[in-house]
Amino acid sequence: MSRAFDWLDKRYGLTPLVDFLKHKEVPVGGHSMVWYYLGGTTLFFFASQVCTGLLLLLFYQPGEATAYESIRFITTKVPFGWLVRSLHCWSAHLMIVSLIVHMFSTFFLKAYRPPRELSWVTGFVLFMLALGFGFSGYLLPWNELAFFATSVGTDSMKAVPGIGDWLLQVLRGGTDVSAQTLYRFFALHVVALPLITVGLVGGHLLFIQRQGMAPAMGTHVARRGLRFFPDFLLRDLLLWLLCLILLATLAVSLPYGPGLPGVEWELGKKANPLAPAYPGIKPEWYFLWVYQLLKEFPPHILGMEGPQAAILLVSVMLGIWAAVPWLDRRAQRDESSTAFSDLGVAAILFVGYLTLKAWDIGGKGLKVPDTFAVARATSIITVIVAAAIFALRRFAYQHRFFLLSGAATLQIALHGFLRVSYLNAGIVSVLLIAAGFAYLRLRPGPSVPPRLGVAP
Ligand code: HEM
């Protein structure tokens, strides 16, 4: 080993890299270490996707006459083909779960604050790419569900202001979903997205290696941390082993998914573009909130088409999310910024409520669910969660800013309990936020007292 190392060292000068690894440390204290492992678990699931995807590629054949047949061949004839497909599908969902938890944990720890703005931005783009993987992969089996879900999903692109129709044509390769769409999605899924993602993951990891992991807010002085090599890495590997066990168990015991809408991959019937679309078709679970938001908008609003207004709102929200490192001025000064923690909670309540509603929770299993019953049941769940988060933040972290999460909860409560339309309830909440900020501006003294050294 040491001779091989010397040989490589002489040619490529590896000693500085080894020195760097020897001295690299992960900050300890301030908050739980658990949050530092979630990027690693996301990386694990991404690597699983690449490995199982390559195996599927050995047999998958894109094309109107071959895509569905080749997936059926993989699941019925190829030895362990069903397992590889199941691993690929499960790992895709687990990766998105891990990604979302990683994104919110870095958000709440304010790990995006300078100098780590680009870690956040590359991460945000990776999040969008992961959604792109899910969307493009969904069509590849060319079954009924995939076909109609892609028709509905791509149709919502029309709503993108200005370039909607063009975007729809580019994505579909024509006016309708056809074999052309399948080829494009295949190229995106197995070539374009993996190449861009690998490059960006490389950049994301490089930034983190150069800067190290963010210490807790207010702890400027680097205390002695946990050695990255081997202490942190060994823990990382142990967690990867647990992820592998979880993935294998799920893939073997539920090869076609848990059967929840948006989390199933039963092959079913082959796509037939001439067949009528069946009602109640839903996208994958991580798109459900956008799907539900589109449903909450009327056909026309403020001189725009309803879906256009909904997509514009989603774009503005995502834009704010991407720009958080520059918007959070307090975090830039390494001061506690509870207003931004509140923004994160409001985002969770907003997205969580719409997702539950899209699942028709509380709809009593009716074919056409009772919309009021669904709105009430999902409101009860979300308001309970909101109250629990409020109690945790108030009593464990002494937070005092609840304007945004309060407004999000008010919208949900007005809609679910008093049957106010979702949009009108939203307008009341926006007015409350405006009044709240006006009050904080006019009030003498700091609006949110800085609390250095506490969890943000
Ligand atoms: C394929 C997707 C991703 C992979 C593989 C990945 C991987 C990682 C890894 C391995 C780390 C270092 C360990 C850790 O803090 O967990 C990290 C840190 C970080 N990630 Fe990601 N990540 C991904 C997506 C994201 C997303 C979506 C965001 C946010 C929008 C994000 C923001 C960050 C930030 C700010 C850090 C620095 C954390 C710190 O300094 O404490 N990442 N990522």
XYZ file of C-alpha atoms and ligand atoms in Angstrom:
499
model
C 0.000 0.000 0.000
C 2.709 2.429 1.041
C 4.772 1.669 -2.096
C 1.743 2.297 -4.287
C 1.104 5.520 -2.384
C 4.729 6.668 -2.838
C 4.489 5.905 -6.562
C 1.317 7.983 -6.922
C 2.608 10.706 -4.544
C 5.751 11.241 -6.623
C 3.677 11.755 -9.733
C 0.604 13.572 -8.437
C 1.727 15.144 -5.130
C -0.906 13.516 -2.898
C 0.687 14.450 0.449
C -1.098 17.845 0.783
C -4.443 16.100 0.185
C -3.692 13.492 2.855
C -2.601 16.254 5.264
C -5.841 18.085 4.539
C -7.892 14.963 5.292
C -5.904 14.294 8.474
C -6.702 17.749 9.815
C -10.272 18.023 8.577
C -12.797 18.204 11.422
C -16.549 18.371 11.780
C -17.783 20.991 14.303
C -19.153 19.512 17.530
C -21.650 21.093 19.934
C -24.311 23.751 19.398
C -26.740 21.305 17.845
C -27.155 17.600 17.146
C -24.600 15.994 14.799
C -27.417 14.036 13.089
C -28.047 16.865 10.635
C -24.489 16.609 9.292
C -25.123 13.092 7.968
C -28.125 13.791 5.750
C -26.158 15.056 2.738
C -24.256 11.747 2.910
C -27.459 9.663 2.924
C -28.709 11.657 -0.092
C -25.418 10.865 -1.805
C -25.866 7.181 -0.968
C -29.328 7.064 -2.553
C -28.061 8.969 -5.587
C -25.252 6.407 -6.010
C -27.848 3.593 -5.716
C -29.844 5.287 -8.462
C -26.831 5.351 -10.767
C -25.953 1.663 -10.132
C -29.493 0.274 -10.461
C -30.210 2.616 -13.402
C -27.202 1.235 -15.283
C -28.429 -2.319 -14.685
C -31.918 -1.428 -15.947
C -30.334 0.132 -19.039
C -28.932 -3.263 -20.028
C -32.474 -4.336 -20.954
C -34.614 -1.203 -21.261
C -35.463 -0.127 -24.815
C -37.163 3.226 -25.363
C -39.818 3.308 -28.083
C -43.565 3.022 -28.480
C -43.388 -0.699 -29.309
C -40.595 -1.648 -26.913
C -40.573 0.466 -23.711
C -43.495 -1.214 -21.935
C -42.492 -4.654 -23.240
C -38.889 -4.282 -22.068
C -39.967 -3.299 -18.549
C -42.309 -6.306 -18.478
C -39.414 -8.470 -19.649
C -37.176 -7.047 -16.898
C -39.738 -7.739 -14.173
C -40.825 -11.194 -15.343
C -37.927 -12.793 -17.230
C -34.610 -11.215 -16.247
C -33.172 -12.893 -13.109
C -33.694 -10.447 -10.211
C -34.874 -7.828 -12.706
C -37.935 -7.140 -10.541
C -35.587 -6.494 -7.610
C -33.396 -4.062 -9.542
C -36.468 -2.126 -10.712
C -37.896 -2.106 -7.211
C -34.557 -0.902 -5.770
C -34.425 1.856 -8.400
C -37.956 3.061 -7.631
C -37.644 2.854 -3.836
C -34.268 4.538 -3.872
C -35.705 7.394 -5.990
C -38.367 8.093 -3.357
C -35.959 7.701 -0.437
C -33.515 10.045 -2.148
C -36.180 12.746 -2.428
C -37.142 12.240 1.245
C -33.486 12.446 2.318
C -32.946 15.473 0.051
C -35.917 17.337 1.519
C -34.813 16.628 5.107
C -31.228 17.643 4.216
C -32.456 20.867 2.601
C -34.640 21.824 5.564
C -31.972 20.889 8.114
C -29.356 23.103 6.411
C -32.060 25.782 6.202
C -32.912 25.706 9.908
C -29.222 25.570 10.907
C -28.671 28.580 8.610
C -25.789 26.683 6.991
C -26.442 28.858 3.914
C -24.978 31.942 5.608
C -21.736 33.426 4.225
C -19.424 32.044 3.031
C -21.626 29.054 2.111
C -24.059 30.764 -0.296
C -22.946 28.607 -3.217
C -23.389 25.384 -1.235
C -27.031 26.429 -0.868
C -27.478 27.482 -4.489
C -25.868 24.333 -5.943
C -28.015 22.328 -3.498
C -31.142 24.134 -4.653
C -30.355 23.372 -8.303
C -29.723 19.725 -7.318
C -33.164 19.671 -5.716
C -34.747 20.901 -8.954
C -32.750 18.320 -10.926
C -33.951 15.554 -8.603
C -37.531 16.599 -9.353
C -36.597 16.500 -13.059
C -35.329 12.911 -12.622
C -38.648 11.916 -11.049
C -40.717 13.609 -13.741
C -38.754 12.224 -16.708
C -38.418 8.714 -15.238
C -42.158 8.399 -14.664
C -42.933 8.156 -18.407
C -40.302 5.543 -19.268
C -42.427 2.391 -18.561
C -44.938 3.751 -21.117
C -47.926 2.449 -19.171
C -51.364 4.053 -18.812
C -50.643 5.790 -15.531
C -47.339 7.239 -16.765
C -48.856 8.388 -20.023
C -51.783 10.287 -18.513
C -49.798 11.666 -15.579
C -47.216 13.025 -18.055
C -49.992 14.486 -20.229
C -51.406 16.334 -17.200
C -47.948 17.303 -15.873
C -46.611 18.645 -19.166
C -49.945 20.383 -19.810
C -49.359 22.536 -16.725
C -46.200 23.862 -18.459
C -48.557 25.844 -20.701
C -49.165 28.047 -17.693
C -45.548 29.278 -17.525
C -45.961 32.976 -18.401
C -44.604 33.974 -21.820
C -42.895 30.729 -22.849
C -45.515 28.176 -21.790
C -46.590 26.977 -25.257
C -43.005 26.804 -26.501
C -41.923 24.859 -23.399
C -44.768 22.400 -23.892
C -43.728 21.786 -27.527
C -40.079 21.342 -26.577
C -40.879 18.888 -23.781
C -43.391 16.835 -25.738
C -41.652 17.065 -29.100
C -45.008 18.074 -30.613
C -48.427 19.052 -29.410
C -49.247 15.736 -27.699
C -47.431 13.176 -25.599
C -46.047 10.656 -28.105
C -43.041 8.444 -28.811
C -41.130 11.712 -29.390
C -41.809 12.669 -25.765
C -40.593 9.265 -24.643
C -37.275 9.689 -26.530
C -36.788 13.165 -25.076
C -37.549 12.055 -21.534
C -35.250 9.068 -21.964
C -32.379 11.303 -23.148
C -33.019 13.671 -20.241
C -33.251 10.875 -17.690
C -30.194 8.856 -18.650
C -27.841 11.420 -20.217
C -28.520 15.120 -19.648
C -29.711 15.080 -16.021
C -27.070 12.574 -14.760
C -24.240 14.549 -16.407
C -25.385 17.881 -14.975
C -26.128 16.301 -11.582
C -22.735 14.595 -11.285
C -21.004 17.889 -12.137
C -23.083 19.821 -9.631
C -22.724 17.214 -6.862
C -18.957 17.497 -7.474
C -19.140 21.291 -7.080
C -21.403 21.023 -4.005
C -19.008 18.596 -2.302
C -15.937 20.605 -3.312
C -17.360 23.763 -1.704
C -18.127 21.824 1.473
C -14.661 20.228 1.554
C -13.010 23.623 1.120
C -15.099 25.395 3.759
C -15.915 22.558 6.133
C -19.334 22.065 7.672
C -21.007 25.152 9.150
C -20.640 25.457 12.927
C -23.708 26.337 15.006
C -24.823 30.003 14.879
C -22.819 32.308 17.092
C -19.960 29.842 17.663
C -17.243 31.606 15.649
C -14.288 30.054 17.402
C -13.489 26.630 16.043
C -13.510 24.306 19.024
C -11.883 20.923 18.574
C -14.293 18.948 16.462
C -14.747 15.342 15.406
C -12.010 14.118 13.082
C -13.482 13.650 9.611
C -11.105 10.835 8.773
C -11.714 8.193 10.058
C -14.232 9.081 12.848
C -16.921 10.908 10.869
C -16.458 8.829 7.732
C -16.881 5.549 9.637
C -20.137 6.810 11.141
C -21.198 7.880 7.653
C -20.466 4.385 6.325
C -22.440 2.792 9.149
C -25.412 4.964 8.289
C -25.066 4.001 4.618
C -25.215 0.359 5.673
C -28.465 1.048 7.552
C -29.827 2.852 4.472
C -28.933 -0.174 2.360
C -30.749 -2.491 4.774
C -33.826 -0.235 4.718
C -33.740 0.009 0.924
C -33.329 -3.757 0.453
C -36.100 -4.557 2.952
C -38.563 -2.204 1.281
C -37.609 -3.333 -2.231
C -38.077 -7.013 -1.375
C -41.228 -6.715 0.715
C -43.067 -4.108 -1.394
C -41.733 -4.511 -4.959
C -44.438 -2.272 -6.452
C -44.497 0.390 -3.736
C -46.721 0.944 -0.713
C -49.781 1.552 -2.922
C -50.326 5.175 -1.895
C -51.258 7.522 -4.755
C -48.010 8.929 -6.125
C -45.893 6.198 -4.501
C -46.643 3.138 -6.659
C -45.076 1.620 -9.754
C -47.323 -1.313 -10.670
C -46.865 -1.739 -14.460
C -50.589 -2.088 -15.279
C -51.743 -1.684 -18.890
C -49.690 -0.367 -21.787
C -50.256 3.311 -22.679
C -52.917 3.887 -25.301
C -52.946 7.510 -26.492
C -56.439 7.033 -27.958
C -57.995 5.758 -24.716
C -59.921 8.326 -22.638
C -57.940 9.659 -19.665
C -59.292 8.238 -16.444
C -60.254 10.770 -13.762
C -58.355 11.368 -10.543
C -54.904 10.868 -12.048
C -52.236 12.255 -9.745
C -48.532 13.003 -10.040
C -45.836 11.656 -7.723
C -46.138 12.713 -4.077
C -43.525 15.489 -4.251
C -45.475 17.286 -6.996
C -48.828 16.936 -5.244
C -48.696 20.361 -3.589
C -48.339 22.108 -6.979
C -51.093 19.885 -8.404
C -53.418 20.843 -5.522
C -52.515 24.538 -5.733
C -53.471 24.502 -9.424
C -56.849 23.053 -8.409
C -57.432 25.771 -5.799
C -57.130 28.585 -8.356
C -60.229 29.721 -10.312
C -60.088 29.655 -14.162
C -59.318 33.407 -14.284
C -57.780 35.736 -11.739
C -56.264 39.243 -11.937
C -56.427 39.267 -15.741
C -54.477 35.995 -15.934
C -55.515 32.409 -16.415
C -55.768 30.625 -13.046
C -53.010 28.050 -13.743
C -50.704 30.851 -14.931
C -51.214 32.710 -11.665
C -50.566 29.491 -9.690
C -47.318 28.734 -11.566
C -46.223 32.351 -11.130
C -46.814 32.050 -7.381
C -44.818 28.785 -7.234
C -41.968 30.407 -9.220
C -41.858 33.416 -6.875
C -41.781 31.125 -3.828
C -38.982 28.995 -5.295
C -37.084 32.180 -6.217
C -37.293 33.406 -2.628
C -36.134 29.988 -1.395
C -33.093 30.031 -3.726
C -32.173 33.593 -2.668
C -32.405 32.961 1.085
C -28.628 33.395 1.744
C -28.882 36.981 0.477
C -32.238 37.772 2.078
C -31.379 36.625 5.599
C -29.343 39.641 6.764
C -29.213 38.562 10.406
C -27.728 35.175 9.549
C -25.150 37.034 7.444
C -24.048 38.757 10.662
C -24.084 35.385 12.479
C -27.084 36.507 14.536
C -30.089 34.349 15.287
C -32.761 34.919 12.601
C -35.982 33.462 13.927
C -37.990 35.193 11.173
C -36.305 32.884 8.642
C -36.841 29.833 10.836
C -40.487 30.909 10.828
C -40.400 31.130 7.028
C -39.187 27.500 6.936
C -42.030 26.381 9.220
C -44.564 28.334 7.130
C -43.221 26.596 3.980
C -43.606 23.169 5.624
C -47.187 23.924 6.696
C -48.101 25.355 3.281
C -46.652 22.461 1.265
C -47.693 19.805 3.818
C -51.332 20.944 3.888
C -51.688 20.967 0.105
C -50.044 17.531 -0.137
C -52.399 15.999 2.448
C -55.353 17.594 0.697
C -54.267 16.182 -2.658
C -54.218 12.738 -0.993
C -57.922 13.218 -0.158
C -57.253 12.391 3.479
C -60.591 12.340 5.321
C -62.519 11.833 2.047
C -64.084 8.632 3.455
C -62.836 6.544 0.500
C -65.575 7.926 -1.781
C -64.970 7.880 -5.527
C -65.607 11.634 -5.601
C -64.369 12.686 -2.143
C -66.311 15.227 -0.096
C -64.093 18.321 -0.522
C -65.241 19.956 2.734
C -64.560 16.786 4.720
C -61.088 16.564 3.155
C -60.354 20.244 3.867
C -61.499 19.823 7.508
C -59.614 16.600 8.187
C -56.376 17.883 6.665
C -56.768 21.187 8.533
C -57.119 19.349 11.843
C -53.885 17.427 11.187
C -51.958 20.483 10.006
C -53.150 22.730 12.844
C -52.102 20.083 15.415
C -48.654 19.870 13.779
C -48.439 23.692 13.710
C -49.297 23.867 17.430
C -46.647 21.248 18.271
C -43.985 23.134 16.289
C -45.057 26.403 17.935
C -44.706 24.866 21.426
C -41.288 23.404 20.582
C -39.966 26.683 19.192
C -41.428 28.839 21.978
C -40.402 26.710 24.938
C -37.307 24.824 23.759
C -35.710 27.560 21.628
C -37.400 30.699 23.062
C -38.407 31.888 19.587
C -40.650 34.945 19.515
C -41.412 35.402 15.824
C -44.445 33.441 14.569
C -45.969 35.814 12.026
C -45.420 33.734 8.872
C -46.231 30.315 10.315
C -49.187 31.918 12.146
C -50.495 33.333 8.853
C -50.053 29.960 7.112
C -51.975 28.272 9.955
C -54.701 30.923 9.823
C -55.211 30.282 6.104
C -55.521 26.549 6.715
C -57.910 27.034 9.644
C -60.144 29.531 7.784
C -60.328 27.207 4.797
C -60.801 23.935 6.668
C -62.998 25.015 9.586
C -64.939 28.030 8.265
C -65.146 26.936 4.617
C -63.610 30.177 3.329
C -62.186 29.517 -0.147
C -58.471 28.672 -0.120
C -57.568 31.825 -2.051
C -59.681 34.205 0.058
C -58.197 32.658 3.200
C -54.778 33.265 1.621
C -55.593 36.929 1.039
C -56.586 37.330 4.727
C -53.247 35.748 5.717
C -51.236 38.001 3.390
C -53.008 41.056 4.880
C -52.147 39.783 8.363
C -48.478 39.451 7.361
C -48.474 42.978 5.880
C -50.064 44.401 9.051
C -47.604 42.439 11.217
C -44.563 43.762 9.360
C -45.960 47.319 9.422
C -46.374 47.022 13.209
C -42.829 45.667 13.656
C -41.447 48.527 11.565
C -43.288 51.236 13.505
C -42.657 49.708 16.936
C -39.649 51.190 18.750
C -36.670 48.891 19.402
C -35.496 45.770 17.549
C -38.297 43.681 16.049
C -36.668 40.368 16.953
C -34.068 40.523 19.706
C -30.904 38.679 18.710
C -30.218 35.626 20.826
C -26.666 34.633 20.227
C -25.502 31.145 20.895
C -28.916 29.464 20.923
C -30.065 27.045 18.246
C -31.394 29.179 15.356
C -28.214 15.312 -4.832
C -28.418 16.167 -3.858
C -27.460 16.531 -2.735
C -26.349 15.852 -2.286
C -25.788 14.545 -2.801
C -25.812 16.630 -1.192
C -24.701 16.272 -0.451
C -24.188 17.005 0.603
C -23.145 16.563 1.501
C -22.459 15.193 1.449
C -22.924 17.558 2.388
C -21.945 17.567 3.570
C -22.556 16.877 4.766
C -23.860 17.462 5.253
O -23.935 18.640 5.668
O -24.834 16.705 5.243
C -23.802 18.664 2.048
C -23.836 19.886 2.693
C -24.680 20.951 2.360
N -25.741 20.891 1.503
Fe -26.151 19.344 0.266
N -26.587 17.758 -1.011
C -27.605 17.732 -1.916
C -28.637 18.666 -2.042
C -28.739 19.827 -1.284
C -29.872 20.743 -1.292
C -31.172 20.498 -2.055
C -29.546 21.811 -0.499
C -30.344 23.049 -0.196
C -31.056 23.710 -1.081
C -28.225 21.576 0.030
C -27.519 22.440 0.838
C -26.364 22.127 1.511
C -25.641 23.030 2.377
C -25.992 24.509 2.662
C -24.577 22.285 2.907
C -23.530 22.790 3.892
C -23.886 22.264 5.263
C -22.890 22.741 6.314
O -21.944 23.440 5.967
O -23.136 22.398 7.481
N -27.780 20.351 -0.448
N -24.576 18.281 0.955
